[in-house]
Amino acid sequence: MLAQLRQQAILERVRRTGGVRVAELVRDLGVSDMTIRRDLEALADRGLVEKVHGGATIVGAGSTEEPGFTAKSARQQAEKEAIARHAARLVRPGSSVALSAGTTTWTFAHHLADVPELTVITNSLKVADVFHRAGRPDQTVVLVGGVRTPSDALVGPVAVAAIRSMNVDMLILGVHGMSVKAGFTTPNLLEAETDRELVGAAQSLVVLADHTKWGTIGISTIARLEQADVVVSDTGLSGEARAALSEHVGELVLADPGADEPEAPAP
């Protein structure tokens, strides 16, 4: 396939799904890793895609633009893994935990697959599948119903009604963005409504958000910063963001993607 045709095929896939991975393109297009990376570089130079670690995503996201799961999973992978690893230490065997949809909570779910006697409530097809594949018989996983979003969340009145009848020890919430003024936000109005029900059902709120989420604002607010008992982010968070979060949330924990242990809570 000629480079021009190949790049057009890549661009069409990015526009259709929100993002692509290098490994998938290598497999599907039958060319080398280096060739795909040159194609992505050429598309990025023309302003048609945004290069991220391991792939590329669509450019020009606004407050209502919601990338697909594949696009988001290619971003900040090391940071998400560090955040998930450290956040998993907050979960105790025998507890009830709700997980919202998202690639960070999906990463987090892998660290709970071996925790005994958990009850997990989620509106994420991807998260539920992690526990299903692990197959631990002493875990109970409840997947609420609803309408599917680009991030593979189940939302809407069916999801809200199911969640409203539940009470859990802890909610692990993934977010699209966070700021002092807007709080924790999402670009999907129905997902925001569903996530607000999850917040209301939980005794404690733990937010997982890598440093790129600071200053990003989705159209709808899920919760105020002050509602978070713990925010787990990473060491890429700016000094300004650290200060603001430390002032407004119960506890800020910074995970270092290059270390085995979490940093001490931010002052």
PDB file of C-alpha atoms in Angstrom:
ATOM      1  CA  MET A   1       0.000   0.000   0.000  1.00  0.00           C
ATOM      2  CA  LEU A   2       1.277   3.452  -0.893  1.00  0.00           C
ATOM      3  CA  ALA A   3       2.143   5.780   1.991  1.00  0.00           C
ATOM      4  CA  GLN A   4      -0.608   8.223   1.047  1.00  0.00           C
ATOM      5  CA  LEU A   5      -3.278   5.533   1.026  1.00  0.00           C
ATOM      6  CA  ARG A   6      -1.971   4.022   4.241  1.00  0.00           C
ATOM      7  CA  GLN A   7      -2.009   7.389   6.010  1.00  0.00           C
ATOM      8  CA  GLN A   8      -5.540   8.039   4.794  1.00  0.00           C
ATOM      9  CA  ALA A   9      -6.628   4.677   6.203  1.00  0.00           C
ATOM     10  CA  ILE A  10      -4.978   5.528   9.531  1.00  0.00           C
ATOM     11  CA  LEU A  11      -6.653   8.937   9.632  1.00  0.00           C
ATOM     12  CA  GLU A  12     -10.071   7.448   8.910  1.00  0.00           C
ATOM     13  CA  ARG A  13      -9.610   4.981  11.766  1.00  0.00           C
ATOM     14  CA  VAL A  14      -8.573   7.743  14.170  1.00  0.00           C
ATOM     15  CA  ARG A  15     -11.652   9.774  13.245  1.00  0.00           C
ATOM     16  CA  ARG A  16     -13.896   6.736  13.613  1.00  0.00           C
ATOM     17  CA  THR A  17     -12.564   5.396  16.930  1.00  0.00           C
ATOM     18  CA  GLY A  18     -10.885   8.434  18.484  1.00  0.00           C
ATOM     19  CA  GLY A  19      -7.429   6.863  18.529  1.00  0.00           C
ATOM     20  CA  VAL A  20      -5.127   4.099  17.315  1.00  0.00           C
ATOM     21  CA  ARG A  21      -2.262   2.018  18.672  1.00  0.00           C
ATOM     22  CA  VAL A  22       0.965   1.440  16.757  1.00  0.00           C
ATOM     23  CA  ALA A  23       0.886  -2.303  17.448  1.00  0.00           C
ATOM     24  CA  GLU A  24      -2.625  -2.644  16.036  1.00  0.00           C
ATOM     25  CA  LEU A  25      -1.721  -0.730  12.876  1.00  0.00           C
ATOM     26  CA  VAL A  26       1.399  -2.841  12.365  1.00  0.00           C
ATOM     27  CA  ARG A  27      -0.733  -5.975  12.591  1.00  0.00           C
ATOM     28  CA  ASP A  28      -3.645  -4.756  10.470  1.00  0.00           C
ATOM     29  CA  LEU A  29      -1.670  -2.972   7.736  1.00  0.00           C
ATOM     30  CA  GLY A  30       1.172  -5.481   7.536  1.00  0.00           C
ATOM     31  CA  VAL A  31       4.024  -2.981   7.730  1.00  0.00           C
ATOM     32  CA  SER A  32       6.844  -2.334  10.169  1.00  0.00           C
ATOM     33  CA  ASP A  33       6.661  -0.464  13.443  1.00  0.00           C
ATOM     34  CA  MET A  34       8.979   2.205  12.022  1.00  0.00           C
ATOM     35  CA  THR A  35       6.757   2.712   8.970  1.00  0.00           C
ATOM     36  CA  ILE A  36       3.689   3.279  11.132  1.00  0.00           C
ATOM     37  CA  ARG A  37       5.566   5.719  13.353  1.00  0.00           C
ATOM     38  CA  ARG A  38       6.654   7.698  10.265  1.00  0.00           C
ATOM     39  CA  ASP A  39       3.034   7.746   9.079  1.00  0.00           C
ATOM     40  CA  LEU A  40       1.844   9.062  12.435  1.00  0.00           C
ATOM     41  CA  GLU A  41       4.605  11.658  12.435  1.00  0.00           C
ATOM     42  CA  ALA A  42       3.535  12.833   8.981  1.00  0.00           C
ATOM     43  CA  LEU A  43      -0.111  13.084  10.055  1.00  0.00           C
ATOM     44  CA  ALA A  44       0.855  14.915  13.239  1.00  0.00           C
ATOM     45  CA  ASP A  45       2.987  17.402  11.278  1.00  0.00           C
ATOM     46  CA  ARG A  46      -0.105  18.232   9.217  1.00  0.00           C
ATOM     47  CA  GLY A  47      -2.137  18.752  12.387  1.00  0.00           C
ATOM     48  CA  LEU A  48      -4.452  15.830  11.640  1.00  0.00           C
ATOM     49  CA  VAL A  49      -3.666  13.649  14.685  1.00  0.00           C
ATOM     50  CA  GLU A  50      -2.016  14.039  18.049  1.00  0.00           C
ATOM     51  CA  LYS A  51       0.825  11.638  18.792  1.00  0.00           C
ATOM     52  CA  VAL A  52       0.690   9.947  22.194  1.00  0.00           C
ATOM     53  CA  HIS A  53       2.722   7.169  23.777  1.00  0.00           C
ATOM     54  CA  GLY A  54       2.123   4.030  21.715  1.00  0.00           C
ATOM     55  CA  GLY A  55      -0.175   5.582  19.136  1.00  0.00           C
ATOM     56  CA  ALA A  56      -2.165   8.644  18.151  1.00  0.00           C
ATOM     57  CA  THR A  57      -5.477  10.305  18.967  1.00  0.00           C
ATOM     58  CA  ILE A  58      -7.826  12.797  17.413  1.00  0.00           C
ATOM     59  CA  VAL A  59      -6.970  16.471  17.878  1.00  0.00           C
ATOM     60  CA  GLY A  60      -8.963  19.445  19.059  1.00  0.00           C
ATOM     61  CA  ALA A  61     -10.927  18.013  21.974  1.00  0.00           C
ATOM     62  CA  GLY A  62     -13.564  20.370  23.373  1.00  0.00           C
ATOM     63  CA  SER A  63     -15.687  20.257  26.509  1.00  0.00           C
ATOM     64  CA  THR A  64     -18.167  17.816  24.929  1.00  0.00           C
ATOM     65  CA  GLU A  65     -15.743  15.735  22.852  1.00  0.00           C
ATOM     66  CA  GLU A  66     -15.292  12.265  24.287  1.00  0.00           C
ATOM     67  CA  PRO A  67     -12.464  10.068  22.957  1.00  0.00           C
ATOM     68  CA  GLY A  68     -13.132   6.347  22.678  1.00  0.00           C
ATOM     69  CA  PHE A  69     -11.687   3.777  25.061  1.00  0.00           C
ATOM     70  CA  THR A  70      -8.892   2.819  22.654  1.00  0.00           C
ATOM     71  CA  ALA A  71      -7.790   6.420  22.277  1.00  0.00           C
ATOM     72  CA  LYS A  72      -7.705   7.073  26.000  1.00  0.00           C
ATOM     73  CA  SER A  73      -5.985   3.792  26.827  1.00  0.00           C
ATOM     74  CA  ALA A  74      -2.980   4.855  24.726  1.00  0.00           C
ATOM     75  CA  ARG A  75      -2.382   7.934  26.881  1.00  0.00           C
ATOM     76  CA  GLN A  76      -0.187   8.163  30.018  1.00  0.00           C
ATOM     77  CA  GLN A  77       0.057   4.389  30.403  1.00  0.00           C
ATOM     78  CA  ALA A  78       2.934   4.442  32.896  1.00  0.00           C
ATOM     79  CA  GLU A  79       1.224   7.076  35.010  1.00  0.00           C
ATOM     80  CA  LYS A  80      -2.069   5.179  35.039  1.00  0.00           C
ATOM     81  CA  GLU A  81      -0.333   1.981  36.068  1.00  0.00           C
ATOM     82  CA  ALA A  82       1.481   3.700  38.940  1.00  0.00           C
ATOM     83  CA  ILE A  83      -1.712   5.422  40.080  1.00  0.00           C
ATOM     84  CA  ALA A  84      -3.674   2.170  39.945  1.00  0.00           C
ATOM     85  CA  ARG A  85      -1.006   0.219  41.833  1.00  0.00           C
ATOM     86  CA  HIS A  86      -0.922   2.707  44.688  1.00  0.00           C
ATOM     87  CA  ALA A  87      -4.684   3.225  44.853  1.00  0.00           C
ATOM     88  CA  ALA A  88      -5.248  -0.518  45.146  1.00  0.00           C
ATOM     89  CA  ARG A  89      -3.649  -0.367  48.594  1.00  0.00           C
ATOM     90  CA  LEU A  90      -6.687   1.539  49.818  1.00  0.00           C
ATOM     91  CA  VAL A  91      -9.027  -1.414  49.218  1.00  0.00           C
ATOM     92  CA  ARG A  92      -9.525  -3.978  51.970  1.00  0.00           C
ATOM     93  CA  PRO A  93     -10.682  -7.602  51.532  1.00  0.00           C
ATOM     94  CA  GLY A  94     -14.373  -8.028  52.148  1.00  0.00           C
ATOM     95  CA  SER A  95     -15.283  -4.444  51.266  1.00  0.00           C
ATOM     96  CA  SER A  96     -17.731  -3.117  48.697  1.00  0.00           C
ATOM     97  CA  VAL A  97     -16.203  -0.948  45.971  1.00  0.00           C
ATOM     98  CA  ALA A  98     -17.779   0.936  43.085  1.00  0.00           C
ATOM     99  CA  LEU A  99     -15.700   1.633  39.988  1.00  0.00           C
ATOM    100  CA  SER A 100     -16.709   4.201  37.390  1.00  0.00           C
ATOM    101  CA  ALA A 101     -15.868   3.732  33.728  1.00  0.00           C
ATOM    102  CA  GLY A 102     -12.554   4.810  32.225  1.00  0.00           C
ATOM    103  CA  THR A 103      -9.120   3.573  31.275  1.00  0.00           C
ATOM    104  CA  THR A 104      -7.569   4.445  34.653  1.00  0.00           C
ATOM    105  CA  THR A 105     -10.255   2.578  36.591  1.00  0.00           C
ATOM    106  CA  TRP A 106      -9.890  -0.290  34.115  1.00  0.00           C
ATOM    107  CA  THR A 107      -6.160  -0.384  34.879  1.00  0.00           C
ATOM    108  CA  PHE A 108      -6.997  -0.211  38.586  1.00  0.00           C
ATOM    109  CA  ALA A 109      -9.409  -3.157  38.281  1.00  0.00           C
ATOM    110  CA  HIS A 110      -6.556  -5.475  37.313  1.00  0.00           C
ATOM    111  CA  HIS A 111      -4.996  -4.824  40.722  1.00  0.00           C
ATOM    112  CA  LEU A 112      -8.194  -5.895  42.509  1.00  0.00           C
ATOM    113  CA  ALA A 113      -8.690  -9.140  40.634  1.00  0.00           C
ATOM    114  CA  ASP A 114      -7.051 -11.155  43.425  1.00  0.00           C
ATOM    115  CA  VAL A 115      -8.493  -9.304  46.438  1.00  0.00           C
ATOM    116  CA  PRO A 116     -10.695 -11.773  48.352  1.00  0.00           C
ATOM    117  CA  GLU A 117     -14.403 -11.350  49.100  1.00  0.00           C
ATOM    118  CA  LEU A 118     -14.871  -8.096  47.236  1.00  0.00           C
ATOM    119  CA  THR A 119     -18.226  -6.818  46.075  1.00  0.00           C
ATOM    120  CA  VAL A 120     -17.727  -4.654  42.980  1.00  0.00           C
ATOM    121  CA  ILE A 121     -20.348  -2.339  41.514  1.00  0.00           C
ATOM    122  CA  THR A 122     -19.545  -0.844  38.113  1.00  0.00           C
ATOM    123  CA  ASN A 123     -21.144   0.790  35.098  1.00  0.00           C
ATOM    124  CA  SER A 124     -18.145  -0.159  32.941  1.00  0.00           C
ATOM    125  CA  LEU A 125     -18.252  -3.101  30.551  1.00  0.00           C
ATOM    126  CA  LYS A 126     -14.450  -3.134  30.416  1.00  0.00           C
ATOM    127  CA  VAL A 127     -14.077  -3.168  34.208  1.00  0.00           C
ATOM    128  CA  ALA A 128     -16.645  -5.935  34.644  1.00  0.00           C
ATOM    129  CA  ASP A 129     -14.816  -8.016  32.050  1.00  0.00           C
ATOM    130  CA  VAL A 130     -11.559  -7.797  34.043  1.00  0.00           C
ATOM    131  CA  PHE A 131     -13.211  -9.476  37.028  1.00  0.00           C
ATOM    132  CA  HIS A 132     -15.082 -11.939  34.838  1.00  0.00           C
ATOM    133  CA  ARG A 133     -11.849 -13.097  33.246  1.00  0.00           C
ATOM    134  CA  ALA A 134     -10.146 -13.407  36.650  1.00  0.00           C
ATOM    135  CA  GLY A 135     -12.989 -15.705  37.718  1.00  0.00           C
ATOM    136  CA  ARG A 136     -12.457 -15.456  41.479  1.00  0.00           C
ATOM    137  CA  PRO A 137     -15.465 -17.262  43.041  1.00  0.00           C
ATOM    138  CA  ASP A 138     -15.524 -15.227  46.267  1.00  0.00           C
ATOM    139  CA  GLN A 139     -15.968 -11.920  44.427  1.00  0.00           C
ATOM    140  CA  THR A 140     -19.382 -10.541  43.497  1.00  0.00           C
ATOM    141  CA  VAL A 141     -19.530  -8.219  40.494  1.00  0.00           C
ATOM    142  CA  VAL A 142     -22.646  -6.179  39.722  1.00  0.00           C
ATOM    143  CA  LEU A 143     -22.784  -4.554  36.267  1.00  0.00           C
ATOM    144  CA  VAL A 144     -25.524  -1.953  36.045  1.00  0.00           C
ATOM    145  CA  GLY A 145     -27.511  -1.593  32.840  1.00  0.00           C
ATOM    146  CA  GLY A 146     -27.940   1.441  30.637  1.00  0.00           C
ATOM    147  CA  VAL A 147     -26.946   3.068  27.359  1.00  0.00           C
ATOM    148  CA  ARG A 148     -23.373   2.585  26.174  1.00  0.00           C
ATOM    149  CA  THR A 149     -21.070   5.618  25.712  1.00  0.00           C
ATOM    150  CA  PRO A 150     -17.838   5.964  23.644  1.00  0.00           C
ATOM    151  CA  SER A 151     -15.851   5.206  26.818  1.00  0.00           C
ATOM    152  CA  ASP A 152     -17.809   1.949  27.304  1.00  0.00           C
ATOM    153  CA  ALA A 153     -19.777   3.301  30.262  1.00  0.00           C
ATOM    154  CA  LEU A 154     -23.394   2.328  30.846  1.00  0.00           C
ATOM    155  CA  VAL A 155     -25.395   5.453  31.629  1.00  0.00           C
ATOM    156  CA  GLY A 156     -28.899   6.872  31.694  1.00  0.00           C
ATOM    157  CA  PRO A 157     -32.058   6.244  33.749  1.00  0.00           C
ATOM    158  CA  VAL A 158     -31.598   2.474  34.015  1.00  0.00           C
ATOM    159  CA  ALA A 159     -28.086   2.896  35.427  1.00  0.00           C
ATOM    160  CA  VAL A 160     -29.177   5.701  37.751  1.00  0.00           C
ATOM    161  CA  ALA A 161     -32.092   3.670  39.137  1.00  0.00           C
ATOM    162  CA  ALA A 162     -29.860   0.673  39.843  1.00  0.00           C
ATOM    163  CA  ILE A 163     -27.137   2.688  41.551  1.00  0.00           C
ATOM    164  CA  ARG A 164     -29.629   4.689  43.629  1.00  0.00           C
ATOM    165  CA  SER A 165     -30.598   1.528  45.532  1.00  0.00           C
ATOM    166  CA  MET A 166     -27.022   0.694  46.542  1.00  0.00           C
ATOM    167  CA  ASN A 167     -24.557   1.676  49.272  1.00  0.00           C
ATOM    168  CA  VAL A 168     -20.820   0.985  48.994  1.00  0.00           C
ATOM    169  CA  ASP A 169     -17.770   1.555  51.153  1.00  0.00           C
ATOM    170  CA  MET A 170     -15.738   3.314  48.483  1.00  0.00           C
ATOM    171  CA  LEU A 171     -16.050   4.763  44.995  1.00  0.00           C
ATOM    172  CA  ILE A 172     -13.034   4.744  42.696  1.00  0.00           C
ATOM    173  CA  LEU A 173     -13.779   7.521  40.216  1.00  0.00           C
ATOM    174  CA  GLY A 174     -12.012   8.216  36.948  1.00  0.00           C
ATOM    175  CA  VAL A 175     -12.469  11.704  35.509  1.00  0.00           C
ATOM    176  CA  HIS A 176     -11.977  13.545  32.228  1.00  0.00           C
ATOM    177  CA  GLY A 177     -10.675  16.688  33.889  1.00  0.00           C
ATOM    178  CA  MET A 178     -10.350  18.634  37.119  1.00  0.00           C
ATOM    179  CA  SER A 179      -9.995  22.262  38.160  1.00  0.00           C
ATOM    180  CA  VAL A 180     -10.665  24.428  41.179  1.00  0.00           C
ATOM    181  CA  LYS A 181     -13.662  26.146  39.588  1.00  0.00           C
ATOM    182  CA  ALA A 182     -15.286  23.215  37.756  1.00  0.00           C
ATOM    183  CA  GLY A 183     -14.286  20.371  40.077  1.00  0.00           C
ATOM    184  CA  PHE A 184     -14.154  16.860  38.590  1.00  0.00           C
ATOM    185  CA  THR A 185     -15.732  16.825  35.152  1.00  0.00           C
ATOM    186  CA  THR A 186     -16.742  14.709  32.165  1.00  0.00           C
ATOM    187  CA  PRO A 187     -17.699  15.567  28.545  1.00  0.00           C
ATOM    188  CA  ASN A 188     -20.774  13.314  28.671  1.00  0.00           C
ATOM    189  CA  LEU A 189     -23.904  14.692  30.374  1.00  0.00           C
ATOM    190  CA  LEU A 190     -25.481  11.294  30.993  1.00  0.00           C
ATOM    191  CA  GLU A 191     -22.223   9.880  32.337  1.00  0.00           C
ATOM    192  CA  ALA A 192     -21.973  12.827  34.726  1.00  0.00           C
ATOM    193  CA  GLU A 193     -25.451  12.054  36.056  1.00  0.00           C
ATOM    194  CA  THR A 194     -24.561   8.398  36.554  1.00  0.00           C
ATOM    195  CA  ASP A 195     -21.247   9.243  38.212  1.00  0.00           C
ATOM    196  CA  ARG A 196     -22.993  11.656  40.586  1.00  0.00           C
ATOM    197  CA  GLU A 197     -25.213   8.774  41.700  1.00  0.00           C
ATOM    198  CA  LEU A 198     -22.090   6.687  42.317  1.00  0.00           C
ATOM    199  CA  VAL A 199     -20.642   9.501  44.429  1.00  0.00           C
ATOM    200  CA  GLY A 200     -23.861   9.629  46.450  1.00  0.00           C
ATOM    201  CA  ALA A 201     -23.833   5.866  47.024  1.00  0.00           C
ATOM    202  CA  ALA A 202     -20.301   5.773  48.483  1.00  0.00           C
ATOM    203  CA  GLN A 203     -19.024   6.339  52.011  1.00  0.00           C
ATOM    204  CA  SER A 204     -15.709   7.614  50.645  1.00  0.00           C
ATOM    205  CA  LEU A 205     -14.579   9.014  47.289  1.00  0.00           C
ATOM    206  CA  VAL A 206     -11.189   8.228  45.755  1.00  0.00           C
ATOM    207  CA  VAL A 207     -10.421  10.000  42.470  1.00  0.00           C
ATOM    208  CA  LEU A 208      -7.793   8.633  40.067  1.00  0.00           C
ATOM    209  CA  ALA A 209      -6.464  11.306  37.695  1.00  0.00           C
ATOM    210  CA  ASP A 210      -3.092  11.626  36.005  1.00  0.00           C
ATOM    211  CA  HIS A 211      -1.412  15.032  35.742  1.00  0.00           C
ATOM    212  CA  THR A 212      -2.824  15.781  32.271  1.00  0.00           C
ATOM    213  CA  LYS A 213      -6.328  15.973  33.726  1.00  0.00           C
ATOM    214  CA  TRP A 214      -5.500  19.153  35.643  1.00  0.00           C
ATOM    215  CA  GLY A 215      -6.968  22.196  33.863  1.00  0.00           C
ATOM    216  CA  THR A 216      -9.045  20.066  31.492  1.00  0.00           C
ATOM    217  CA  ILE A 217     -12.742  20.862  31.815  1.00  0.00           C
ATOM    218  CA  GLY A 218     -15.597  18.718  30.543  1.00  0.00           C
ATOM    219  CA  ILE A 219     -19.063  20.148  30.077  1.00  0.00           C
ATOM    220  CA  SER A 220     -20.553  18.624  33.230  1.00  0.00           C
ATOM    221  CA  THR A 221     -19.344  18.526  36.829  1.00  0.00           C
ATOM    222  CA  ILE A 222     -19.425  15.217  38.691  1.00  0.00           C
ATOM    223  CA  ALA A 223     -18.282  16.462  42.089  1.00  0.00           C
ATOM    224  CA  ARG A 224     -16.540  19.397  43.748  1.00  0.00           C
ATOM    225  CA  LEU A 225     -12.890  18.976  44.660  1.00  0.00           C
ATOM    226  CA  GLU A 226     -13.855  19.177  48.337  1.00  0.00           C
ATOM    227  CA  GLN A 227     -15.928  16.003  48.016  1.00  0.00           C
ATOM    228  CA  ALA A 228     -12.858  13.850  47.340  1.00  0.00           C
ATOM    229  CA  ASP A 229     -11.414  12.061  50.354  1.00  0.00           C
ATOM    230  CA  VAL A 230      -8.334  11.052  48.345  1.00  0.00           C
ATOM    231  CA  VAL A 231      -6.971  12.050  44.948  1.00  0.00           C
ATOM    232  CA  VAL A 232      -4.280   9.779  43.520  1.00  0.00           C
ATOM    233  CA  SER A 233      -2.305  11.476  40.751  1.00  0.00           C
ATOM    234  CA  ASP A 234       1.309  11.269  39.586  1.00  0.00           C
ATOM    235  CA  THR A 235       4.537  13.179  40.028  1.00  0.00           C
ATOM    236  CA  GLY A 236       4.059  14.968  36.713  1.00  0.00           C
ATOM    237  CA  LEU A 237       1.502  17.187  38.438  1.00  0.00           C
ATOM    238  CA  SER A 238       2.625  20.817  38.462  1.00  0.00           C
ATOM    239  CA  GLY A 239       3.410  22.702  41.655  1.00  0.00           C
ATOM    240  CA  GLU A 240       0.384  24.917  41.141  1.00  0.00           C
ATOM    241  CA  ALA A 241      -1.895  21.922  40.750  1.00  0.00           C
ATOM    242  CA  ARG A 242      -0.386  20.212  43.801  1.00  0.00           C
ATOM    243  CA  ALA A 243      -1.017  23.280  45.922  1.00  0.00           C
ATOM    244  CA  ALA A 244      -4.588  23.698  44.715  1.00  0.00           C
ATOM    245  CA  LEU A 245      -5.509  20.063  45.200  1.00  0.00           C
ATOM    246  CA  SER A 246      -3.840  19.877  48.609  1.00  0.00           C
ATOM    247  CA  GLU A 247      -5.925  22.842  49.701  1.00  0.00           C
ATOM    248  CA  HIS A 248      -9.254  21.435  48.510  1.00  0.00           C
ATOM    249  CA  VAL A 249      -9.194  17.616  48.769  1.00  0.00           C
ATOM    250  CA  GLY A 250      -8.880  15.430  51.828  1.00  0.00           C
ATOM    251  CA  GLU A 251      -5.541  13.907  50.801  1.00  0.00           C
ATOM    252  CA  LEU A 252      -3.371  14.103  47.702  1.00  0.00           C
ATOM    253  CA  VAL A 253      -1.132  11.131  46.904  1.00  0.00           C
ATOM    254  CA  LEU A 254       1.419  11.315  44.095  1.00  0.00           C
ATOM    255  CA  ALA A 255       2.525   8.101  42.408  1.00  0.00           C
ATOM    256  CA  ASP A 256       5.919   8.011  40.722  1.00  0.00           C
ATOM    257  CA  PRO A 257       5.783   5.979  37.479  1.00  0.00           C
ATOM    258  CA  GLY A 258       9.514   5.255  37.865  1.00  0.00           C
ATOM    259  CA  ALA A 259       9.375   3.991  41.460  1.00  0.00           C
ATOM    260  CA  ASP A 260       7.931   1.031  43.304  1.00  0.00           C
ATOM    261  CA  GLU A 261       6.578   3.001  46.235  1.00  0.00           C
ATOM    262  CA  PRO A 262       4.251   6.023  46.319  1.00  0.00           C
ATOM    263  CA  GLU A 263       5.474   9.400  47.402  1.00  0.00           C
ATOM    264  CA  ALA A 264       4.369  10.660  50.766  1.00  0.00           C
ATOM    265  CA  PRO A 265       1.107  12.622  50.722  1.00  0.00           C
ATOM    266  CA  ALA A 266       1.593  16.091  49.316  1.00  0.00           C
ATOM    267  CA  PRO A 267       1.831  18.853  51.924  1.00  0.00           C
TER     268      PRO A 267
END
